[in-house]
Short mmCIF file of C-alpha atoms in Angstrom, two decimals:
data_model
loop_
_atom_site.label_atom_id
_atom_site.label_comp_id
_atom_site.label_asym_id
_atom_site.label_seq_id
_atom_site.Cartn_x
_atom_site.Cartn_y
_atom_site.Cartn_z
CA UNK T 1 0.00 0.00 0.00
CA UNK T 2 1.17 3.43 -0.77
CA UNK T 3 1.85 6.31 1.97
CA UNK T 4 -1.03 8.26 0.29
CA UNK T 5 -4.07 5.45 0.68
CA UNK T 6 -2.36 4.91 4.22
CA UNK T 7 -3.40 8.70 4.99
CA UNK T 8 -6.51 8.68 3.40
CA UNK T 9 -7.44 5.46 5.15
CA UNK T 10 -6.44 7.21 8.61
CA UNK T 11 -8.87 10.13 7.73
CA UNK T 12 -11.31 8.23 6.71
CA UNK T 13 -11.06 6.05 10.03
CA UNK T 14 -11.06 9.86 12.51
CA UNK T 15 -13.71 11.39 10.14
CA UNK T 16 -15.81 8.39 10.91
CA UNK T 17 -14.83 8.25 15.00
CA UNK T 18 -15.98 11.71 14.73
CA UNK T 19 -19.02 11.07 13.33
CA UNK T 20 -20.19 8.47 15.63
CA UNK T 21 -19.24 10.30 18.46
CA UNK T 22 -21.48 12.93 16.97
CA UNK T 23 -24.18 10.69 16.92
CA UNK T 24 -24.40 8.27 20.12
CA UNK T 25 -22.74 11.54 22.54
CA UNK T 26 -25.79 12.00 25.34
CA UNK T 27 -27.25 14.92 24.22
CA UNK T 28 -28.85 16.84 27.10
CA UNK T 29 -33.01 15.93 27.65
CA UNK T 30 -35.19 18.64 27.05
CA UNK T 31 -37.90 18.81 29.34
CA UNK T 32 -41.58 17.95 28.56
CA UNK T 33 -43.46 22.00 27.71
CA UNK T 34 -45.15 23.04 30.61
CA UNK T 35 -48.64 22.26 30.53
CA UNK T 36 -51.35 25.68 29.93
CA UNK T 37 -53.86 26.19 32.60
CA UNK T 38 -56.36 28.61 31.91
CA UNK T 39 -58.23 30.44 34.69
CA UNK T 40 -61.70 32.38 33.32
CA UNK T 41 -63.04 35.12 35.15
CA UNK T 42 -64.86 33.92 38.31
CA UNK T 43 -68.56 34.58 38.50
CA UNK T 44 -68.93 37.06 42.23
CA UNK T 45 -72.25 37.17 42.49
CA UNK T 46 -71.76 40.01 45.43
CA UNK T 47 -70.67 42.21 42.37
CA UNK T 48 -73.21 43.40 39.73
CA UNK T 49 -73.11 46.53 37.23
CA UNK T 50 -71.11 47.03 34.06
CA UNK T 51 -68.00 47.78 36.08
CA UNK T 52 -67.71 44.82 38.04
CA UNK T 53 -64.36 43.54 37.11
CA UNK T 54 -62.82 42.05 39.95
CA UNK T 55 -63.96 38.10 38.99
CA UNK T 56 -61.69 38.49 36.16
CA UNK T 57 -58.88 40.50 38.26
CA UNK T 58 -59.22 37.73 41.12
CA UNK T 59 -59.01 35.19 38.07
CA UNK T 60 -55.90 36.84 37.10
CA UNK T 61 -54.19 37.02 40.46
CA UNK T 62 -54.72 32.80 40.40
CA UNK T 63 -53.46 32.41 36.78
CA UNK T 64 -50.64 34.39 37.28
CA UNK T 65 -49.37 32.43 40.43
CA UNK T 66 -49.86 28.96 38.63
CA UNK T 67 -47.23 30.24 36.21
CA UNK T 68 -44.94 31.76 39.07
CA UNK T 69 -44.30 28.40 40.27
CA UNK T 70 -42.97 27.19 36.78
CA UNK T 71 -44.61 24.02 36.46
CA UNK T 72 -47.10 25.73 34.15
CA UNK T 73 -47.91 28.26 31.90
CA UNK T 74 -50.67 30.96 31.13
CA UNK T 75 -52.41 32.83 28.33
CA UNK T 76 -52.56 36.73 29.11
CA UNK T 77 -55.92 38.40 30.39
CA UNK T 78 -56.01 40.25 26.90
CA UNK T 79 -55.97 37.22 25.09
CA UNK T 80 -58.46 35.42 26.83
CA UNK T 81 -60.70 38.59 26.53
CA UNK T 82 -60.32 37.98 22.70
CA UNK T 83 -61.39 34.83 22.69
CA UNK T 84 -64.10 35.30 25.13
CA UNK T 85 -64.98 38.34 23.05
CA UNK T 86 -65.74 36.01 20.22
CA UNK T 87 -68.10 34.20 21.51
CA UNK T 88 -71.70 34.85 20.68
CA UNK T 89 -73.73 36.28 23.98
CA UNK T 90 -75.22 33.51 25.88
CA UNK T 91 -73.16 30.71 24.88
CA UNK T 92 -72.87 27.85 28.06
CA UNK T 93 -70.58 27.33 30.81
CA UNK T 94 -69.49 23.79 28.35
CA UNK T 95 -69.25 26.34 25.46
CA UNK T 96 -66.87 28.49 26.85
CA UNK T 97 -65.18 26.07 27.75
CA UNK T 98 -64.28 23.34 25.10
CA UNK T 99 -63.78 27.14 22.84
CA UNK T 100 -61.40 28.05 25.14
CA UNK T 101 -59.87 24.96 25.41
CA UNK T 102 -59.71 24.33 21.66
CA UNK T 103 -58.27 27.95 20.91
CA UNK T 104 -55.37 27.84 23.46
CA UNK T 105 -54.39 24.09 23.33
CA UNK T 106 -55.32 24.39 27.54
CA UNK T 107 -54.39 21.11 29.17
CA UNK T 108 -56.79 22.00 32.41
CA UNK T 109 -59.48 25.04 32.67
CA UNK T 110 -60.61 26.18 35.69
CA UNK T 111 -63.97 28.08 36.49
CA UNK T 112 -64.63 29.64 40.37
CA UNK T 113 -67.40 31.19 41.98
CA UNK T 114 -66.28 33.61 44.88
CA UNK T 115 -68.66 34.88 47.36
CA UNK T 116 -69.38 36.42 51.04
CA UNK T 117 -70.04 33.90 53.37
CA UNK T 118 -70.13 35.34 56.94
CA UNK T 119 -66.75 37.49 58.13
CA UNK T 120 -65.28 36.08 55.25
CA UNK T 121 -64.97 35.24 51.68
CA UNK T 122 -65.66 31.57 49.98
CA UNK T 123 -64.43 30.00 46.71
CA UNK T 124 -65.89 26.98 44.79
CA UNK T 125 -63.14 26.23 41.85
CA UNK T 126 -64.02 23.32 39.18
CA UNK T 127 -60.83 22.24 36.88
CA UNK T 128 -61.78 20.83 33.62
CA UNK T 129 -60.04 18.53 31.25
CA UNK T 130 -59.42 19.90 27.60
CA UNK T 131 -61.85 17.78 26.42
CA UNK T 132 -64.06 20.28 29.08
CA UNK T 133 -65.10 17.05 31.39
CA UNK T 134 -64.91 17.79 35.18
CA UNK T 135 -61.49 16.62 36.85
CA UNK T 136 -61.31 18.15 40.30
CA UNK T 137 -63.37 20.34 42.20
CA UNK T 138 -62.14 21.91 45.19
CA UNK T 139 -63.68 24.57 47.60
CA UNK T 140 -61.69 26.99 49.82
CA UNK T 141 -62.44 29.68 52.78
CA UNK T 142 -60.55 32.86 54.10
CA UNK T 143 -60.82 35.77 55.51
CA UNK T 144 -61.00 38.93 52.08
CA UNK T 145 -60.48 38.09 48.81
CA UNK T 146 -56.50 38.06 48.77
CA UNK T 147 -57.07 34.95 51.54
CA UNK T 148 -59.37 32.93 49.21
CA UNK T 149 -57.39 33.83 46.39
CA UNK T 150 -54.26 32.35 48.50
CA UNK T 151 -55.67 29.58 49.73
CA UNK T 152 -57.32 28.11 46.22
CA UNK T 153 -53.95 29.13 44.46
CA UNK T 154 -52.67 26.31 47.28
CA UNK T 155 -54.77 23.84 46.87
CA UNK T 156 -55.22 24.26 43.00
CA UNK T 157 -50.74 23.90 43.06
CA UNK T 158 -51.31 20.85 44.96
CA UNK T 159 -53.39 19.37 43.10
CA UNK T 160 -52.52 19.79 38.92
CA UNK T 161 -48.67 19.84 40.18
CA UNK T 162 -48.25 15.90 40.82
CA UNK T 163 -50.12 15.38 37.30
CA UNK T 164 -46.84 17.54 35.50
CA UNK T 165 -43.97 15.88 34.37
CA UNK T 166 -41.17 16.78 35.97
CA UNK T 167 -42.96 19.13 38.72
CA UNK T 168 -41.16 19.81 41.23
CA UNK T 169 -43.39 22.44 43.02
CA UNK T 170 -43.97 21.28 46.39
CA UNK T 171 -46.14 24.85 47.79
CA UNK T 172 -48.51 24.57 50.57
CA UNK T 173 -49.74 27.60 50.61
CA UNK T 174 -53.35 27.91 51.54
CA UNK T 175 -53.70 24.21 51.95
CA UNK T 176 -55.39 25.01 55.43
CA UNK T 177 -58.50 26.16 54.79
#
């Protein structure tokens, strides 16, 4: 054999080491997408008029805390206002939801009720599949809003995080009711 097929033997041999290498190193894992939760405006049947807002602001305050703990993510009020916008008036509860679900790719929506019960303020929240069947319903007590707020955002964390992939969000806030 000549010196020059030697060489180009060699190369061939590192180019294909290389190669391999290239192809069977661990690459790093990429973990699973966070799953979308969407939170609609809770129905407060303490607030009526054209101005009452704070369902959707209380709503808001519970999305927004899901995400915080990075196990999941969330649309943005003005989005879901879009899509709820679309709707034609009077659609039902099921409606809303299996739209919403279909236009955001939502893995769980959740629907609440706040209202006054004695000194204090009660929650009923109701997560739904994307497919809009009930999951999980749970139901929460505190003194003001910002306490029922805090203690749903607990239990709601406690309850969707074990169902994520990789969760590792272990909050207990608000599981006392």
């Amino acid at each position: 054999l000549g010196r020059a097929t030697v060489w180009t033997a060699a190369a061939g041999v590192v180019a294909a080491g290389a190669a391999g290498w290239g192809y069977f190193r661990p690459r790093p894992s990429v973990p699973p997408p966070r799953p979308l939760v969407v939170v609609l405006p809770f129905e407060q049947p303490d607030e009526v008029g054209p101005g009452a807002r704070s369902g959707a602001v209380l709503a808001d305050l519970v999305s927004s805390g899901l995400a915080e703990t990075g196990a999941f993510r969330r649309i943005s009020p003005d989005h879901l206002e879009e899509i709820l916008g679309r709707l034609p008036p009077g659609v039902r509860s099921a409606e809303v939801r299996r739209a919403v679900a279909e236009a955001t790719g939502a893995r769980w929506i959740v629907t609440g009720r706040i209202y006054r019960s004695g000194t204090g303020r009660e929650a009923a929240l109701d997560v739904y599949g994307a497919d809009a069947a009930p999951e999980r319903s749970i139901r929460v007590a505190a003194v003001g809003s910002s306490g029922v707020i805090d203690a749903a955002l607990g239990r709601l964390i406690a309850l969707l995080a074990p169902d994520v992939p990789g969760s590792t969000s272990t909050s207990t806030r608000g599981l006392s009711e």
